[in-house]
Short mmCIF file of C-alpha atoms in Angstrom, two decimals:
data_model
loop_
_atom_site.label_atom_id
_atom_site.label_comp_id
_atom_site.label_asym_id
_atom_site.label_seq_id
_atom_site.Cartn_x
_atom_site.Cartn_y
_atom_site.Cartn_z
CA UNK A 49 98.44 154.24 87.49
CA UNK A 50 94.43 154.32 87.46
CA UNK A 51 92.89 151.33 86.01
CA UNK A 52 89.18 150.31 86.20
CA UNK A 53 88.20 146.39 86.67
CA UNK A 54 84.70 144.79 86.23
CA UNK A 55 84.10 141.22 87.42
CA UNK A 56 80.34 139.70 86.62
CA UNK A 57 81.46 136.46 85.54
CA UNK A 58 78.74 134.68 88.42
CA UNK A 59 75.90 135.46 90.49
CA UNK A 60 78.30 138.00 92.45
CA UNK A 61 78.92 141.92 90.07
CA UNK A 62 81.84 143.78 91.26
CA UNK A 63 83.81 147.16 90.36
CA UNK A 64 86.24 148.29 91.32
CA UNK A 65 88.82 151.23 90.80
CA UNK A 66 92.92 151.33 91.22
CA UNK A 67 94.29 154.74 92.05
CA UNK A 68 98.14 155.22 92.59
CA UNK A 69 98.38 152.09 94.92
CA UNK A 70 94.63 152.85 96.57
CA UNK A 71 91.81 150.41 95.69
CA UNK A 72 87.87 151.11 95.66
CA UNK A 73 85.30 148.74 95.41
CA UNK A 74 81.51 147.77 94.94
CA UNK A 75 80.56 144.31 95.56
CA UNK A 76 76.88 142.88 95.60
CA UNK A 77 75.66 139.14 94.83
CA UNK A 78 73.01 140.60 92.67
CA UNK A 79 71.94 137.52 90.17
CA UNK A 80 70.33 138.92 86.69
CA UNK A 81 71.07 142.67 87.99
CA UNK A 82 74.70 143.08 86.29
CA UNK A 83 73.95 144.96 83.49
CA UNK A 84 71.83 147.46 85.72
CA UNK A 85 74.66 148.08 88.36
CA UNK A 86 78.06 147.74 86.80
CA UNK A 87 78.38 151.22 84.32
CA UNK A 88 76.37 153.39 87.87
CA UNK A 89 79.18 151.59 90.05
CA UNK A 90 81.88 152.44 87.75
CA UNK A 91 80.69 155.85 87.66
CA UNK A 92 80.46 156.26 91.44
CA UNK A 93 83.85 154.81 91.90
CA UNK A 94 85.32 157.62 89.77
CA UNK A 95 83.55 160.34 90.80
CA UNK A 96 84.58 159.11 94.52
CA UNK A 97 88.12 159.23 93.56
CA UNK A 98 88.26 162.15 91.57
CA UNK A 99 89.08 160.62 88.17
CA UNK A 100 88.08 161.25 85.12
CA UNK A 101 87.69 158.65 82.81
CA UNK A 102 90.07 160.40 80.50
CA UNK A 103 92.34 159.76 83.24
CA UNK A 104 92.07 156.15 83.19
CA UNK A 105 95.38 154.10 82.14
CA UNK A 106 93.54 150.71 81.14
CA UNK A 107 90.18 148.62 81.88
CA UNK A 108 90.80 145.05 83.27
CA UNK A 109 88.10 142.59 83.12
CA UNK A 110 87.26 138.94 83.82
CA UNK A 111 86.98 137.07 80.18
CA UNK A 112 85.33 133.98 81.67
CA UNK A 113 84.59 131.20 82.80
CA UNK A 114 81.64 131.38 84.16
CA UNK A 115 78.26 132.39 83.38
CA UNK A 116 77.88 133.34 79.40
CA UNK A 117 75.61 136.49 79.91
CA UNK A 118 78.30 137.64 82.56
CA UNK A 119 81.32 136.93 80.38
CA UNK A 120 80.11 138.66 77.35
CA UNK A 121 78.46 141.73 79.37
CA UNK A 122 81.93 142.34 80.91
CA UNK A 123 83.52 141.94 78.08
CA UNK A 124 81.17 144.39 75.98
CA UNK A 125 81.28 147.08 78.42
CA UNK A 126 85.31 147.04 78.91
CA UNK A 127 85.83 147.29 74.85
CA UNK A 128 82.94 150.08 74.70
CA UNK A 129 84.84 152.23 77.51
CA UNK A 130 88.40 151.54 76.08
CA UNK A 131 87.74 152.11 72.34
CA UNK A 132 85.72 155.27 73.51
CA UNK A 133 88.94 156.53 75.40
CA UNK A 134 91.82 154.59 73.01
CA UNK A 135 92.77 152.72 76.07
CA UNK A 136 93.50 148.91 76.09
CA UNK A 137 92.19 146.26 78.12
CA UNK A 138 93.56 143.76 80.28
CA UNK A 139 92.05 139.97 80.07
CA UNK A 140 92.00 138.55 83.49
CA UNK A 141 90.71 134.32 84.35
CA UNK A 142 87.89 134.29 86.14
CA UNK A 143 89.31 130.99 88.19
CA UNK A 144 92.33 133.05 88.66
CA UNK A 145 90.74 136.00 90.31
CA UNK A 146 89.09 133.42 92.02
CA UNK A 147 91.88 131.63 93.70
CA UNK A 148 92.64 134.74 95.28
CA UNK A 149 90.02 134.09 97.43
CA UNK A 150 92.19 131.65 99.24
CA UNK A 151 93.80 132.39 102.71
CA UNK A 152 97.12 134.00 102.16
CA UNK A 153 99.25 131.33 103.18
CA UNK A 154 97.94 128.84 100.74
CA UNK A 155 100.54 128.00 97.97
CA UNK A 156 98.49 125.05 95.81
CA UNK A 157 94.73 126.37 94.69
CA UNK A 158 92.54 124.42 93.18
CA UNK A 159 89.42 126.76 91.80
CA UNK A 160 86.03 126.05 90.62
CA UNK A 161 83.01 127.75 89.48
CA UNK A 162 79.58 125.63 89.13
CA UNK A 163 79.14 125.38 85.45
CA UNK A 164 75.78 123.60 85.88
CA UNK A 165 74.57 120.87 83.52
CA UNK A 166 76.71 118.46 85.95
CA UNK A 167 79.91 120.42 85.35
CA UNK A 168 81.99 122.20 86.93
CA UNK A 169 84.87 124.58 85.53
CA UNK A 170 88.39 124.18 87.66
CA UNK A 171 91.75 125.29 87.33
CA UNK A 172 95.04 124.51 89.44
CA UNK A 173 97.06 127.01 90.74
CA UNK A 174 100.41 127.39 92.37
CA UNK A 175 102.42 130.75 93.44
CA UNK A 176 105.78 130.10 92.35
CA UNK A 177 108.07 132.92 93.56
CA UNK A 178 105.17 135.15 94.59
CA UNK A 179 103.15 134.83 90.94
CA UNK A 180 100.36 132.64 90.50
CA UNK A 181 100.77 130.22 88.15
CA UNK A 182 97.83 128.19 86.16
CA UNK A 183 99.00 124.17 86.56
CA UNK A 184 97.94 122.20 83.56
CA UNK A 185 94.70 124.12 81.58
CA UNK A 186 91.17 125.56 82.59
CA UNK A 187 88.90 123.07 81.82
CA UNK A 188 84.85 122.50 82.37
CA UNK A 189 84.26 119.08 82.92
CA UNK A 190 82.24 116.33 85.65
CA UNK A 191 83.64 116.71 89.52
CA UNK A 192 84.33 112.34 88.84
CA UNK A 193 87.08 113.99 86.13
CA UNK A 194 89.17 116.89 88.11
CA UNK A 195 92.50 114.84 88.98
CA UNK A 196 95.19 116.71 91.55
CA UNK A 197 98.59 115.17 92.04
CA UNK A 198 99.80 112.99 94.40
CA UNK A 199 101.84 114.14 97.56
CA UNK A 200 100.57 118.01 97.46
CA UNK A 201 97.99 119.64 99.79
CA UNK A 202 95.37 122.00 98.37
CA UNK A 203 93.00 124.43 99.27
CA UNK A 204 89.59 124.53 97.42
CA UNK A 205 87.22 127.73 96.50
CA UNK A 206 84.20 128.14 94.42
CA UNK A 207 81.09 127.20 93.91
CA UNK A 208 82.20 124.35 91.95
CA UNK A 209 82.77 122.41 95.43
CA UNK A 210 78.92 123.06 96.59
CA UNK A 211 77.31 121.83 93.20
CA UNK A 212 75.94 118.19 92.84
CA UNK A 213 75.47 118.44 96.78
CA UNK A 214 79.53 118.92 96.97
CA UNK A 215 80.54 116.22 95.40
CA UNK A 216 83.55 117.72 94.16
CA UNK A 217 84.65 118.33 98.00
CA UNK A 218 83.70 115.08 99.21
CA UNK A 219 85.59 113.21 96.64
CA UNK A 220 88.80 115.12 96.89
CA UNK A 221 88.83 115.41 100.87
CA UNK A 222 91.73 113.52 100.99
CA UNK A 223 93.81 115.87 99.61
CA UNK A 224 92.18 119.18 100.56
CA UNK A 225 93.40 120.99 103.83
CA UNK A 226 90.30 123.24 103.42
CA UNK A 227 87.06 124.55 101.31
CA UNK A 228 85.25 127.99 100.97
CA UNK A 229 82.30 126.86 98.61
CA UNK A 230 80.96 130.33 99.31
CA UNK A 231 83.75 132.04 97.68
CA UNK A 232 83.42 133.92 94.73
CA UNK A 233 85.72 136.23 92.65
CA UNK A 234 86.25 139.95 93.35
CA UNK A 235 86.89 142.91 91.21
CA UNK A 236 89.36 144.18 94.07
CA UNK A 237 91.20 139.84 93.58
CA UNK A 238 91.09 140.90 89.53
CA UNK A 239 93.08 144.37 90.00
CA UNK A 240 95.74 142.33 92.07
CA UNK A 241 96.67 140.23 89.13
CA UNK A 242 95.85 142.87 86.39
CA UNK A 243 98.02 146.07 87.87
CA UNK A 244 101.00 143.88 87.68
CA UNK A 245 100.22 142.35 83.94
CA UNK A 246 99.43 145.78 82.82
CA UNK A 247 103.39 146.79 83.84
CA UNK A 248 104.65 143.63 82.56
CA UNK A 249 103.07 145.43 79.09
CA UNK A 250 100.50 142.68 78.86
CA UNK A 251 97.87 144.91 77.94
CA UNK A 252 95.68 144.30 74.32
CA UNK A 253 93.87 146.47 72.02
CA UNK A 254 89.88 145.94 73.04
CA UNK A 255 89.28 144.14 69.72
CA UNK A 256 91.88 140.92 70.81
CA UNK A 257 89.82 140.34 73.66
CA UNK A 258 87.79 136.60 73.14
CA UNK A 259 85.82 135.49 76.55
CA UNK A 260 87.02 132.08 77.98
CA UNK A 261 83.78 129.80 77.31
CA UNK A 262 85.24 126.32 77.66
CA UNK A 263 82.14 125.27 76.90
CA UNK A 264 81.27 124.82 73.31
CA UNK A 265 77.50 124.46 73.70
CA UNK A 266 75.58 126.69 76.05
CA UNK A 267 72.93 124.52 76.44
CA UNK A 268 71.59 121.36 76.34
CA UNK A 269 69.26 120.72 73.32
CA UNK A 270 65.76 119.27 74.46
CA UNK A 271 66.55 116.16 73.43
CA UNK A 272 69.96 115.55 75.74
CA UNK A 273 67.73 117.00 78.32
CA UNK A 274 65.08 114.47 77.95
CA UNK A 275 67.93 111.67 77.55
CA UNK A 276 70.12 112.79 80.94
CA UNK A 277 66.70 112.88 83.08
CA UNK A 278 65.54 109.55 81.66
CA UNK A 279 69.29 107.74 82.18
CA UNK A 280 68.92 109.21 86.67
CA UNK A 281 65.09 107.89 86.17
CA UNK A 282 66.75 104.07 85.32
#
């Protein structure tokens, strides 16, 4: 099985390349340089391993969240390459690739990506019999908001926990054994969880492929700028 992954949902860009069980990867935090590396990576990655593109069973990429240009470039490039070879593509979480980031012998994730504006986006995850499994829904919403249930230890990554000074982290101490702010997701993390969808015949046709926004409005407007900085200024 060959399948090709891109992951430039944050600051981080990553490809990366499964061959029959072997994994290659590139991996730079390169903010605003996605578009420029990702198609020259993928290339170099193939002509490493000796695969053509023709060759290629599927492309796997991460649909979001996280930052909108970064969603929608990945996106874009993974349907251009799979309608130009009839391949599908498999849609991969962000926050799920991202909980892979976790030491190995953590069972109970909870992930989070800085959304900015105040937010954050999170997502709870347990491995039940070896699979990770999302707990409740991804949501994007304020660090005071993200809830974990009583009586279970969990392990935090993403940036989520460093935004608003770590907030997040500081208010959910109590029930975290540990936190890797720094972490972000890998294109190697998305090819574990996409190698084993792909078999499970979880694959789409490029076209199906929407990006997980959360969000429904990119930005704040002037005026809800003007409002939030004038409601900290009282």
């Amino acid at each position: 099985m060959k399948l090709l992954a891109f992951e430039t949902a944050t600051e981080a860009c990553s490809v990366a390349l499964y061959v029959d069980g072997q994994v290659l990867e590139r991996f730079e935090i390169a903010p605003r340089r996605h578009a420029e590396l990702s198609l020259p990576w993928a290339e170099a990655l193939l002509a490493e391993a000796g695969v053509a593109r023709s060759q290629l069973d599927a492309i796997t990429l991460s649909r979001g969240p996280g930052a909108f240009t970064g969603v929608r470039l990945a996106i874009a490039i993974a349907q251009g390459i799979a309608l130009a070879l009839d391949r599908p593509l498999v849609p991969i979480s962000t926050l799920q690739t991202l909980a892979l980031r976790a030491p190995a012998d953590a069972d109970h994730v909870l992930a989070s990506i800085d959304a900015r504006m105040g937010e954050v986006y999170v997502a709870r995850q347990v491995r039940v019999d070896g699979r990770w499994q999302v707990q409740g829904e991804e949501v994007v919403c304020a660090p005071d908001a993200v809830v974990l249930p009583d009586g279970t230890r969990w392990f935090g990554v993403g940036t989520g926990f460093g935004a608003a000074d770590g907030h997040l982290a500081t208010r959910l101490a109590g029930q975290l054994d540990g936190v890797d702010a720094q972490a972000l997701p890998h294109a190697s993390d998305l090819l574990t969880l996409a190698v084993p969808a792909f078999e499970r015949g979880e694959a789409v046709a490029p076209e199906r492929v929407e990006p997980a926004y959360l969000r429904d409005n990119v930005a704040l407007t002037l005026i809800e700028q003007q409002a939030a900085r004038a409601a900290k200024q009282g």
